[in-house]
mmCIF file of C-alpha atoms in Angstrom:
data_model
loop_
_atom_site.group_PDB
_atom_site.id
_atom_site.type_symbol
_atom_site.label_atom_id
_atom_site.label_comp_id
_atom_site.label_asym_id
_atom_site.label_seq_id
_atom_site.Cartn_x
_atom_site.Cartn_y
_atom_site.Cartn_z
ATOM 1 C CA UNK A 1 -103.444 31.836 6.297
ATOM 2 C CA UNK A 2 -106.127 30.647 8.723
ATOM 3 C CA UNK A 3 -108.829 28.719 7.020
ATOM 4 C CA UNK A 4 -112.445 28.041 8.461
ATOM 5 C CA UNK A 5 -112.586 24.394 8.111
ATOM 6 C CA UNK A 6 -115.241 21.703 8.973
ATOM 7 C CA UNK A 7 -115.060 18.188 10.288
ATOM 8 C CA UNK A 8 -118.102 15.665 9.589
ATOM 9 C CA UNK A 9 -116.967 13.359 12.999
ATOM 10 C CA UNK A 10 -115.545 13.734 15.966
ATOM 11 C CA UNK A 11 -114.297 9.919 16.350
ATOM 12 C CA UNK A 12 -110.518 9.183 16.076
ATOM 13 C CA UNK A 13 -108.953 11.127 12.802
ATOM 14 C CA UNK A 14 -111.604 13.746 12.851
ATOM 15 C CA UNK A 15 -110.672 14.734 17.015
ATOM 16 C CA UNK A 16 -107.079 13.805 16.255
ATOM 17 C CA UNK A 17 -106.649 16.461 13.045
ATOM 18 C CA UNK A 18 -109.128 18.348 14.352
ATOM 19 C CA UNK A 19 -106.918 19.100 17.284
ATOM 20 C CA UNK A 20 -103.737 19.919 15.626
ATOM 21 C CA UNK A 21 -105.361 22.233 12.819
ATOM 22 C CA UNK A 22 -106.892 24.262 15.675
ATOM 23 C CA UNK A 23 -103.476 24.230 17.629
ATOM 24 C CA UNK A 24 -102.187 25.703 14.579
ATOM 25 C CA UNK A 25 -104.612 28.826 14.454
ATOM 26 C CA UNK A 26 -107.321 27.514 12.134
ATOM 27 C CA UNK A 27 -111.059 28.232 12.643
ATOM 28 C CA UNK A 28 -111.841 24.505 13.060
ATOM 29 C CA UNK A 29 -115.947 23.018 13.656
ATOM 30 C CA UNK A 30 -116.520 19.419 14.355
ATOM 31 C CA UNK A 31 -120.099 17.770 14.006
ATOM 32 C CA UNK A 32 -120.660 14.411 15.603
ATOM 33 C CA UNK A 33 -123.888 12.680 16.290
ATOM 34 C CA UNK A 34 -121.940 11.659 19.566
ATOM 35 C CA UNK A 35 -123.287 13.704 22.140
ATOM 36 C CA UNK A 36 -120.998 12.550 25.037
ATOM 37 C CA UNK A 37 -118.544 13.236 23.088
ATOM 38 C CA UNK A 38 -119.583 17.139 21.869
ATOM 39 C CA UNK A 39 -120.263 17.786 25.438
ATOM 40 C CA UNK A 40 -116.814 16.629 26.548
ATOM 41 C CA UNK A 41 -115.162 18.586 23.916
ATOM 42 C CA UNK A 42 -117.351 21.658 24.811
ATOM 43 C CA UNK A 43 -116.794 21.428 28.428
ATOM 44 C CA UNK A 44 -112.653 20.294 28.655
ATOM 45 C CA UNK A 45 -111.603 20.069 24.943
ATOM 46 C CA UNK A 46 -109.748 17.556 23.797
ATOM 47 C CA UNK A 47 -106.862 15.531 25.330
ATOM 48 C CA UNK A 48 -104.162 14.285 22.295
ATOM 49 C CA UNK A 49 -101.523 12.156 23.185
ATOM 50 C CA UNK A 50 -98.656 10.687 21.287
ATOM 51 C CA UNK A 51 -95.519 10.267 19.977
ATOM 52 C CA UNK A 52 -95.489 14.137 20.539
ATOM 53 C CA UNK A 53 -95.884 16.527 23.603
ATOM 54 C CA UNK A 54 -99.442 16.019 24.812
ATOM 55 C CA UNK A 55 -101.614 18.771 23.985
ATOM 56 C CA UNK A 56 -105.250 20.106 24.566
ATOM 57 C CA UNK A 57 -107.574 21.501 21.511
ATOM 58 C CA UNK A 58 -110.517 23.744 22.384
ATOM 59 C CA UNK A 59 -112.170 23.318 18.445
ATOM 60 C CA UNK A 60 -115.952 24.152 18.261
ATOM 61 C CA UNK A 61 -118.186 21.193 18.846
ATOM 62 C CA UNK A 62 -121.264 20.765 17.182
ATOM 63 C CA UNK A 63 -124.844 18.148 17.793
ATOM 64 C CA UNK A 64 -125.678 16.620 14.561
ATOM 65 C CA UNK A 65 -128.939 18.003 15.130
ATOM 66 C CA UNK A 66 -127.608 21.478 15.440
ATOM 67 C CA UNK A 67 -125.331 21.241 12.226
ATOM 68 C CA UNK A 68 -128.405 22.905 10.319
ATOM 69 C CA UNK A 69 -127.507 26.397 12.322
ATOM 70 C CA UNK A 70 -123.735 26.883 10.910
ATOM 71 C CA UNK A 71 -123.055 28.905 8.030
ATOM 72 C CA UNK A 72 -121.867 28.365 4.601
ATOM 73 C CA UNK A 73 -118.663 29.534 4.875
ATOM 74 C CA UNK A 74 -116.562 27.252 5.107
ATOM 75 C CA UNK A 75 -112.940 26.565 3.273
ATOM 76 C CA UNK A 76 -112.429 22.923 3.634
ATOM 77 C CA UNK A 77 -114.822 20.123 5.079
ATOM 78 C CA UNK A 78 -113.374 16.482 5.985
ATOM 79 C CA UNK A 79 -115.455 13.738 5.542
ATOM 80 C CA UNK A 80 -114.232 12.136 8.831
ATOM 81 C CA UNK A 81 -116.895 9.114 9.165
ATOM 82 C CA UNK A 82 -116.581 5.414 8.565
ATOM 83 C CA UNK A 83 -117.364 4.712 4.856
ATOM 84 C CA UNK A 84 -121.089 3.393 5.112
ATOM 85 C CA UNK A 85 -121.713 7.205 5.990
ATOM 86 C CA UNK A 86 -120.125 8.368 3.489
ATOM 87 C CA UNK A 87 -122.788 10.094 1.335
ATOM 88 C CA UNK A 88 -125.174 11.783 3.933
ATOM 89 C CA UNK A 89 -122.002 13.093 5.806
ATOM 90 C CA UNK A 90 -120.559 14.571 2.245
ATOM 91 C CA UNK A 91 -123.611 16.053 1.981
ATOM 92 C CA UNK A 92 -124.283 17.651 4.944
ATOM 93 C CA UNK A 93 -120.415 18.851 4.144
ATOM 94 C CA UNK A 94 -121.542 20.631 0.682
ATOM 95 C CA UNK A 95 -124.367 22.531 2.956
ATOM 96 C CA UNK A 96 -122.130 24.043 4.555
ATOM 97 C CA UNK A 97 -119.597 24.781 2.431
ATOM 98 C CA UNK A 98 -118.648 28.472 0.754
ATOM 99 C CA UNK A 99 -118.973 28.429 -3.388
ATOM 100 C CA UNK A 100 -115.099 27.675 -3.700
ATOM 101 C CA UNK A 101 -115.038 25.338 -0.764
ATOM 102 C CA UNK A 102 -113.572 21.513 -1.294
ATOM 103 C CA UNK A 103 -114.877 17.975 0.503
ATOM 104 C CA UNK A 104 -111.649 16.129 1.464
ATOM 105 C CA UNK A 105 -111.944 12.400 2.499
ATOM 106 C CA UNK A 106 -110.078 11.671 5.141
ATOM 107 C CA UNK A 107 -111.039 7.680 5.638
ATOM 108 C CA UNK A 108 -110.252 4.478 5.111
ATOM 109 C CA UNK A 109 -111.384 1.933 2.179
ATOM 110 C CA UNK A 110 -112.219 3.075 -1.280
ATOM 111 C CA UNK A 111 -114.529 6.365 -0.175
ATOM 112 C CA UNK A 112 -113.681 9.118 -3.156
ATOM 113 C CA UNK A 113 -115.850 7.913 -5.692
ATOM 114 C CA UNK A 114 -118.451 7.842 -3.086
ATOM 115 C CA UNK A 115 -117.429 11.125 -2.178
ATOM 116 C CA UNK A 116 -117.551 12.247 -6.195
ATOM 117 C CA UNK A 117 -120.814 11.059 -6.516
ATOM 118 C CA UNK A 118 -122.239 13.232 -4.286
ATOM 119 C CA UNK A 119 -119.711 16.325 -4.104
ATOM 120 C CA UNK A 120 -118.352 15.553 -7.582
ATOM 121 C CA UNK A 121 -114.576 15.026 -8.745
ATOM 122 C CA UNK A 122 -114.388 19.082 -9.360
ATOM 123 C CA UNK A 123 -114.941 19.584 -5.292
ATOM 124 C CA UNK A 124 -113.400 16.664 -3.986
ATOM 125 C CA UNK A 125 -109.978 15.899 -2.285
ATOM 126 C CA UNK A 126 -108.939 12.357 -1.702
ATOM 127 C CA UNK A 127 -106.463 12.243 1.339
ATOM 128 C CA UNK A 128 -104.478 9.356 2.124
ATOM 129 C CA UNK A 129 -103.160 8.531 5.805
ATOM 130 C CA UNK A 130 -100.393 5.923 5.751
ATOM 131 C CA UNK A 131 -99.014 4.468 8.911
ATOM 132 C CA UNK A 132 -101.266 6.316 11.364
ATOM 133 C CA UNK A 133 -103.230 4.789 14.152
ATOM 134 C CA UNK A 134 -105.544 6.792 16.399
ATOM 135 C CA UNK A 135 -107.728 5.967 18.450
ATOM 136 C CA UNK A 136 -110.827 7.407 20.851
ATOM 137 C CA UNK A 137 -111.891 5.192 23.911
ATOM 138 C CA UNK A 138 -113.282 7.142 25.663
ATOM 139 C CA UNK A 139 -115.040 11.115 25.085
ATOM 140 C CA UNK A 140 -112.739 14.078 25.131
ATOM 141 C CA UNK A 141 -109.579 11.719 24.368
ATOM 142 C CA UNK A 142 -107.577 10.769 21.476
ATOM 143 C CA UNK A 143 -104.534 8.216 21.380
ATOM 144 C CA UNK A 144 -102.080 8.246 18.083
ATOM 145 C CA UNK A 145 -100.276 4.787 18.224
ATOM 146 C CA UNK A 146 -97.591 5.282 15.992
ATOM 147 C CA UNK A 147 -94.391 6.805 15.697
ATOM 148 C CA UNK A 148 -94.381 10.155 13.950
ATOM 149 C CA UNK A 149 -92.735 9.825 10.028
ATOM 150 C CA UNK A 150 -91.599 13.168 8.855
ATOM 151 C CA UNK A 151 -87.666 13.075 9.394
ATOM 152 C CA UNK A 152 -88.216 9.299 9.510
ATOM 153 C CA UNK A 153 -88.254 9.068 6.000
ATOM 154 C CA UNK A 154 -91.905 8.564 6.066
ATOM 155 C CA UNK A 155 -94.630 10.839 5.020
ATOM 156 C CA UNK A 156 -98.155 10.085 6.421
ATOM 157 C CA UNK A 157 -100.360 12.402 4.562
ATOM 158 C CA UNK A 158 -100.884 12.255 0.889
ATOM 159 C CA UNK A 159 -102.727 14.744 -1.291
ATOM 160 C CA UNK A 160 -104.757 13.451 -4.036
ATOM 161 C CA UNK A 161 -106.939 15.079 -6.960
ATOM 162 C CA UNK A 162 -109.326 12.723 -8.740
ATOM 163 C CA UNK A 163 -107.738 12.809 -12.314
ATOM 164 C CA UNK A 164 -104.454 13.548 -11.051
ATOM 165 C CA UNK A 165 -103.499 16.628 -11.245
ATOM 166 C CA UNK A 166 -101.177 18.452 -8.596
ATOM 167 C CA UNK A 167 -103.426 21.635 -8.213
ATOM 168 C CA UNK A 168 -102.585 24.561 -6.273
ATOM 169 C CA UNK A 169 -105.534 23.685 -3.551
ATOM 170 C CA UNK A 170 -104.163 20.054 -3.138
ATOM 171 C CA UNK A 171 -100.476 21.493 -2.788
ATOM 172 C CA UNK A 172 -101.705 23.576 0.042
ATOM 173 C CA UNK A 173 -104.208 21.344 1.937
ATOM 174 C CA UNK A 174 -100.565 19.256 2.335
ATOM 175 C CA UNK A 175 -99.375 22.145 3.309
ATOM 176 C CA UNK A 176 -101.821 22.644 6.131
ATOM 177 C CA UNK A 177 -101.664 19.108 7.329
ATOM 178 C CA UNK A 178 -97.847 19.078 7.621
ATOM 179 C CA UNK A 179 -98.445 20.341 11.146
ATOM 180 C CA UNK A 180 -99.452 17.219 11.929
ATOM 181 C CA UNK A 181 -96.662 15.621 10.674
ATOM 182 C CA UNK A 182 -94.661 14.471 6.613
ATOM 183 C CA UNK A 183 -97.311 15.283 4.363
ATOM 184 C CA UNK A 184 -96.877 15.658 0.027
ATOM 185 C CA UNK A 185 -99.093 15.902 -2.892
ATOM 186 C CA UNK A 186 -99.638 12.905 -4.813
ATOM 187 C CA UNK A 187 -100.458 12.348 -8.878
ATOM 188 C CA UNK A 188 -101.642 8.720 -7.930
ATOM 189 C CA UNK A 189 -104.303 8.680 -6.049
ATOM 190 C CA UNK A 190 -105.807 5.932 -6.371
ATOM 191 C CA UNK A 191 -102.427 4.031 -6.342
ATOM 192 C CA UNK A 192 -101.748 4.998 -2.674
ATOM 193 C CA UNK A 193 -105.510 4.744 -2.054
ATOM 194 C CA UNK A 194 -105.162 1.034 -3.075
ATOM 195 C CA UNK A 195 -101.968 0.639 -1.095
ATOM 196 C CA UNK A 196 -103.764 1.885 1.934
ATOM 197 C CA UNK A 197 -106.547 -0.720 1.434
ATOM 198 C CA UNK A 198 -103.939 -3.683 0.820
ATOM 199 C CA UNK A 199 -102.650 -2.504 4.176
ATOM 200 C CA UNK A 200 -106.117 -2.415 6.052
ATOM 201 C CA UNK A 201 -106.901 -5.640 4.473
ATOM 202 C CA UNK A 202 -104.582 -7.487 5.735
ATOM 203 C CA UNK A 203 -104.555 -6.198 9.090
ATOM 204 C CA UNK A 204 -107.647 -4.841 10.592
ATOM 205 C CA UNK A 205 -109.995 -7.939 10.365
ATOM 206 C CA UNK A 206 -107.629 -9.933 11.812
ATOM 207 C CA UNK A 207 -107.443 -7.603 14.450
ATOM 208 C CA UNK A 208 -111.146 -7.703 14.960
ATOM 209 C CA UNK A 209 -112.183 -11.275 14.349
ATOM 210 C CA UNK A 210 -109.394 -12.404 16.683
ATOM 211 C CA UNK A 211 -109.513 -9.768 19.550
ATOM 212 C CA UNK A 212 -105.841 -9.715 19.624
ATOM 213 C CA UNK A 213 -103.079 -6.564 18.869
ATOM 214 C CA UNK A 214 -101.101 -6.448 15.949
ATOM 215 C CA UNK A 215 -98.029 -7.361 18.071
ATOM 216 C CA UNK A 216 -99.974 -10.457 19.520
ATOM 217 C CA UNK A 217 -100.612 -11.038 15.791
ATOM 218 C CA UNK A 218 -97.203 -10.728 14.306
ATOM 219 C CA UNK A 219 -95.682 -12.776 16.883
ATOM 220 C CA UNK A 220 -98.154 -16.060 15.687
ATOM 221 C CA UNK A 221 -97.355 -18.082 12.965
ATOM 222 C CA UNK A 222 -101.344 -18.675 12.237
ATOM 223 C CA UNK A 223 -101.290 -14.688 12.731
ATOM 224 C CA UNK A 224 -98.450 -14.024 10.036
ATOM 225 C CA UNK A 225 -99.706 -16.648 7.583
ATOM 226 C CA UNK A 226 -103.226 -15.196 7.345
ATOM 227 C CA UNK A 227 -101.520 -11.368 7.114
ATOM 228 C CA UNK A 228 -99.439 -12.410 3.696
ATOM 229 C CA UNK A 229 -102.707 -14.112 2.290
ATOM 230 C CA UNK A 230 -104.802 -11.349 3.206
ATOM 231 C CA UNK A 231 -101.951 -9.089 1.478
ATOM 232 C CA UNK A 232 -101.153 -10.998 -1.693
ATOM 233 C CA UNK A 233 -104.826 -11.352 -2.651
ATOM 234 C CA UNK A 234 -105.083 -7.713 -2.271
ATOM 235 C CA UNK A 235 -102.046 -6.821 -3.763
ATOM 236 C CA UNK A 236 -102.959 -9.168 -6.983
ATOM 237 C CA UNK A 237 -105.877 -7.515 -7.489
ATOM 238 C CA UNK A 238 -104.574 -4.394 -7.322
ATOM 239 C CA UNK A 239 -101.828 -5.128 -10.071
ATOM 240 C CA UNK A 240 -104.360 -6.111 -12.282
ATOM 241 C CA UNK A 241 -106.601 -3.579 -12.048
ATOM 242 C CA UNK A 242 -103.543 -1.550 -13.416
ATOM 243 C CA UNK A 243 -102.626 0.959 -10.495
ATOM 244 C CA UNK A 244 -99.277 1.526 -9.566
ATOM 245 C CA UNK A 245 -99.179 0.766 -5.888
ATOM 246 C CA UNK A 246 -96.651 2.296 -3.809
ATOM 247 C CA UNK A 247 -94.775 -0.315 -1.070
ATOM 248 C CA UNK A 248 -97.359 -1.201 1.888
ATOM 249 C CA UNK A 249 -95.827 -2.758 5.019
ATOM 250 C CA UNK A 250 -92.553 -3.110 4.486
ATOM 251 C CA UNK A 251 -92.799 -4.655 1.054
ATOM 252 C CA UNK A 252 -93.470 -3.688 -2.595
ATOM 253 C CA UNK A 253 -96.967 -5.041 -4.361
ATOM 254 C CA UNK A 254 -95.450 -6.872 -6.435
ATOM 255 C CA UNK A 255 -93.724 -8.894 -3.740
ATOM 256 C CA UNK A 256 -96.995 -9.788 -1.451
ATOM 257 C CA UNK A 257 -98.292 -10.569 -4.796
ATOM 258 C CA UNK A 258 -95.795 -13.073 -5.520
ATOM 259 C CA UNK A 259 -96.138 -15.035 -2.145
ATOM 260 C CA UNK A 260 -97.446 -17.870 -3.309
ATOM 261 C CA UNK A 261 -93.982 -18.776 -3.979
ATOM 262 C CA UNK A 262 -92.660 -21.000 -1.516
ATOM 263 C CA UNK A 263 -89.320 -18.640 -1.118
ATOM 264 C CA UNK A 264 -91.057 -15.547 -1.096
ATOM 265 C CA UNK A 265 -93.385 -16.731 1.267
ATOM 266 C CA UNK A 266 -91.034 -17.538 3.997
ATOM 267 C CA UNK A 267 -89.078 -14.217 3.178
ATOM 268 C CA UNK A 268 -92.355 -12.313 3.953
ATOM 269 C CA UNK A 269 -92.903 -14.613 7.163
ATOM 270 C CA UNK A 270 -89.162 -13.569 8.391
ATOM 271 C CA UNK A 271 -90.123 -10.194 7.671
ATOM 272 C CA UNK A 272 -92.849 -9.912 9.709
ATOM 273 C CA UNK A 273 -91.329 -12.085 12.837
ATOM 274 C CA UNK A 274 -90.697 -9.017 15.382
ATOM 275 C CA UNK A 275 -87.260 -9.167 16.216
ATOM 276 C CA UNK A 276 -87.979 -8.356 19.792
ATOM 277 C CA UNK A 277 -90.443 -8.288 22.683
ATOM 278 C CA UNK A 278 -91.253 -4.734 23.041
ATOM 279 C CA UNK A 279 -93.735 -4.997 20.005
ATOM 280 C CA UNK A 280 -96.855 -2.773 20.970
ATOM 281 C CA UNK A 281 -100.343 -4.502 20.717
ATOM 282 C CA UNK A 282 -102.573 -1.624 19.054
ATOM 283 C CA UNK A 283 -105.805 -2.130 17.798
ATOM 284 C CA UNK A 284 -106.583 -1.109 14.954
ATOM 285 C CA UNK A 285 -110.132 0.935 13.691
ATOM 286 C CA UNK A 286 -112.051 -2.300 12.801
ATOM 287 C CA UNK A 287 -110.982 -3.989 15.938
ATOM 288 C CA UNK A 288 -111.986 -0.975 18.169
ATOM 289 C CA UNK A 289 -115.213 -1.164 16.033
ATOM 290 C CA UNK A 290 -115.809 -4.585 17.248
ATOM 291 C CA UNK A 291 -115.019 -3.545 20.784
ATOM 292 C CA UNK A 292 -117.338 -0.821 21.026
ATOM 293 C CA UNK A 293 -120.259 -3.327 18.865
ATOM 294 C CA UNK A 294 -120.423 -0.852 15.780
ATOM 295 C CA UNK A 295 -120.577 -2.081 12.322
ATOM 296 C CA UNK A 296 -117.292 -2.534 10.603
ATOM 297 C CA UNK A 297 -116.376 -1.494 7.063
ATOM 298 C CA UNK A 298 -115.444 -5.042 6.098
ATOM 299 C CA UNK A 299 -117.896 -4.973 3.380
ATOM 300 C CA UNK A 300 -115.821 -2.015 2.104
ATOM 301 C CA UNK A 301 -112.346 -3.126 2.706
ATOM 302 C CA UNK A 302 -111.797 -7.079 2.394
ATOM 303 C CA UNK A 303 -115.395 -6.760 0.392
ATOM 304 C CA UNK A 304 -113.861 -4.047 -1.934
ATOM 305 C CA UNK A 305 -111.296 -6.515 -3.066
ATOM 306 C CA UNK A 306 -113.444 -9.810 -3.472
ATOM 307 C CA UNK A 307 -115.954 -7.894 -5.331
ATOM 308 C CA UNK A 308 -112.909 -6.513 -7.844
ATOM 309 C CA UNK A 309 -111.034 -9.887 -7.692
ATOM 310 C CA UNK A 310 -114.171 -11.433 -8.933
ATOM 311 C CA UNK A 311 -114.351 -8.892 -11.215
ATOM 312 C CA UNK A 312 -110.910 -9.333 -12.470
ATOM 313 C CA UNK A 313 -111.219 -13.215 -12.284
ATOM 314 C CA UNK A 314 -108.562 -13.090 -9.125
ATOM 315 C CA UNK A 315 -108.722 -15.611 -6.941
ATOM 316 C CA UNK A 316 -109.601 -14.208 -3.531
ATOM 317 C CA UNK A 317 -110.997 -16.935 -0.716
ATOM 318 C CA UNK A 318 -109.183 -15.641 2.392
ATOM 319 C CA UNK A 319 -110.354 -12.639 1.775
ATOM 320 C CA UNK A 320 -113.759 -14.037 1.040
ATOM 321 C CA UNK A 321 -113.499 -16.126 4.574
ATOM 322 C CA UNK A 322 -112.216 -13.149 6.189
ATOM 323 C CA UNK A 323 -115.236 -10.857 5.567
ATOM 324 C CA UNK A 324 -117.680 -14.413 6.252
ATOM 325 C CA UNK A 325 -116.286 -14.751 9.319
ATOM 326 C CA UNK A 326 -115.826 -10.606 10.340
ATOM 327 C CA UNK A 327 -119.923 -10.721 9.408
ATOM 328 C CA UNK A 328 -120.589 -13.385 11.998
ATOM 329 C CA UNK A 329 -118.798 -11.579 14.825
ATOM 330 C CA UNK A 330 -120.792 -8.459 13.808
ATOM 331 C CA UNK A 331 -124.069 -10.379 14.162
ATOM 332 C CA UNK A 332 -123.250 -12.252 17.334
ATOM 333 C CA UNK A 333 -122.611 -15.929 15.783
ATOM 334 C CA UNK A 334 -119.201 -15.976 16.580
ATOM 335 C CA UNK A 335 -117.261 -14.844 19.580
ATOM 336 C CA UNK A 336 -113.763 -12.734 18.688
ATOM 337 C CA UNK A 337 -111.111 -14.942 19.599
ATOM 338 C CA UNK A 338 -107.802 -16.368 18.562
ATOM 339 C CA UNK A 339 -109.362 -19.628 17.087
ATOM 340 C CA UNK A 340 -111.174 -17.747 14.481
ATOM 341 C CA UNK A 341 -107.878 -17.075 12.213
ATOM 342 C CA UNK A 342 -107.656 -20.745 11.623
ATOM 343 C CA UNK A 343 -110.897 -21.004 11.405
ATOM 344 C CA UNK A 344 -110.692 -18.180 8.328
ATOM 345 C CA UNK A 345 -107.579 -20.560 6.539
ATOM 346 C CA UNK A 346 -109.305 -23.952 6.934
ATOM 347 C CA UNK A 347 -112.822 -22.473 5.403
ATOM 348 C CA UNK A 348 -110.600 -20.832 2.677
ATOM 349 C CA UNK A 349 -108.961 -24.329 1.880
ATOM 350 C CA UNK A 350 -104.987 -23.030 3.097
#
């Protein structure tokens, strides 16, 4: 059944599921405070390209300033903005929204209580996106990185309620986003969410403090050791904040956590060598941040997990170097460039 269905941002995800839900026959409206962008998609639509055929969408585009005009109809709203904008774009979402209507978030870092807060639990949806990168260079285009999962063996999309329940409404927003590609409820929401933010952690900063691609990354030995620090300080913090975390990046929590092991280290560093030369260089969302001189949600990612290893009484200094550092290249004090890794291990003391 076709659903009327609202997207707060028109940046990466939000153009990228935007576009496929519309493909597929729903009633889709996306609000951006990007006006180059809304005119673009008004004018052409948008371009998506892929590990899929390319495609155009036609969704509705909508001026922030206009978003006061649409009605208050609508079935679903994604919360499609980076996480600082969380609350003002979740409310904007409840506006329009019809009396039944649910607020999924569809980002990155540890958004659904901040979601809750405003929405609260009983209209929220956390969705998880695992192994996914888009990205939006320029207006009117969006870029998926990736290869698809589905019959991969790898679902992308995971469908979350707050206490854990697997409701009708979460079974079919999975439902709806399995035209995009694997998709499956989940009873552990915060679990994956966690795993997602172990992921991020340990690669996006990098990414943007270094101005280098993740295959530029993996194939550096200054690169790799910085990923499984970034990873096992995450993952450790995780464990003992007692979620059950689902295996990130090719390797179970509880194995990134153990990699201050000598053996498991160099098992980790062997797993991340690429094996060949073909090894894409994507950038990921905080390094396309960094390009296009927006804030980053390094307070929220690498910041989430100092401020809960501290919590916790975790250890955490690469982490804590990492977001140092990421906040100097946000103000200008610091260049993005290959030296800065190092410079991130020697001020955390590896």
């Amino acid at each position: 059944m076709s659903k009327k269905i609202l997207f707060v941002g028109a940046g990466a995800i939000g153009s990228y599921l935007g576009s496929f839900l519309t493909r597929a026959g729903h009633d889709v409206t996306i609000v951006d405070a990007w006006a180059e962008q809304v005119e673009t998609i008004r004018r052409q639509g948008i371009s998506v390209t892929g590990p899929h055929d390319p495609f155009t969408a036609r969704p509705s585009a909508v001026h922030l300033h206009e978003a006061q005009r649409l009605p208050r109809d609508f079935d679903l709203a994604f919360i499609a903005m980076k996480v600082y904008d969380t609350e003002w774009a979740t409310q904007l979402a409840l506006r329009h929204l019809s009396a039944d209507g649910v607020v999924v978030s569809s980002q990155n870092c540890w958004p659904d209580p901040r979601v809750a807060a405003v929405a609260g639990a009983g209209r929220s949806l956390g969705l998880i996106m695992s192994k996914i990168g888009v990205a939006c260079w320029k207006p009117g285009t969006v870029e998926r990185g990736m290869e698809r999962g589905g019959n991969k063996g790898h679902d992308v999309f995971r469908v979350g309620e707050h206490d854990g329940r697997i409701t009708p409404r979460a079974e079919e927003l999975a439902g709806i986003l399995s035209v995009v590609d694997g998709s499956l409820t989940t009873d552990n929401l915060w679990g994956e969410r966690w795993s997602k933010l172990c992921a991020n952690s340990m690669g996006n900063p990098v990414q943007g403090m270094s101005g280098l691609g993740s295959g530029d990354i993996a194939s550096s030995e200054v690169g790799r050791a910085i990923s499984i620090h970034l990873a096992g300080e995450s993952a450790r913090v995780g464990l003992a904040l007692g979620y059950t975390i689902p295996k990130f990046n090719g390797e179970t929590a509880e194995r990134w956590a153990d990699s201050t092991r000598r053996e498991t280290y160099q098992a980790l560093d062997e797993m991340l060598t690429p094996k060949t030369t073909s090894t894409r260089n994507w950038k990921a969302s905080m390094a396309q941040d960094v390009t296009k001189g927006r804030p980053t949600e390094i307070d929220y990612m690498n910041g989430h997990v100092v401020a809960m290893g501290r919590e916790k009484k975790i250890p955490t200094p690469v982490s804590a170097a990492t977001v140092d550092v990421m906040h100097e290249v946000e103000h200008g004090t610091r260049k993005p460039a290959a030296e800065n890794i190092a410079a991130v291990l020697k001020r955390a003391g590896v």
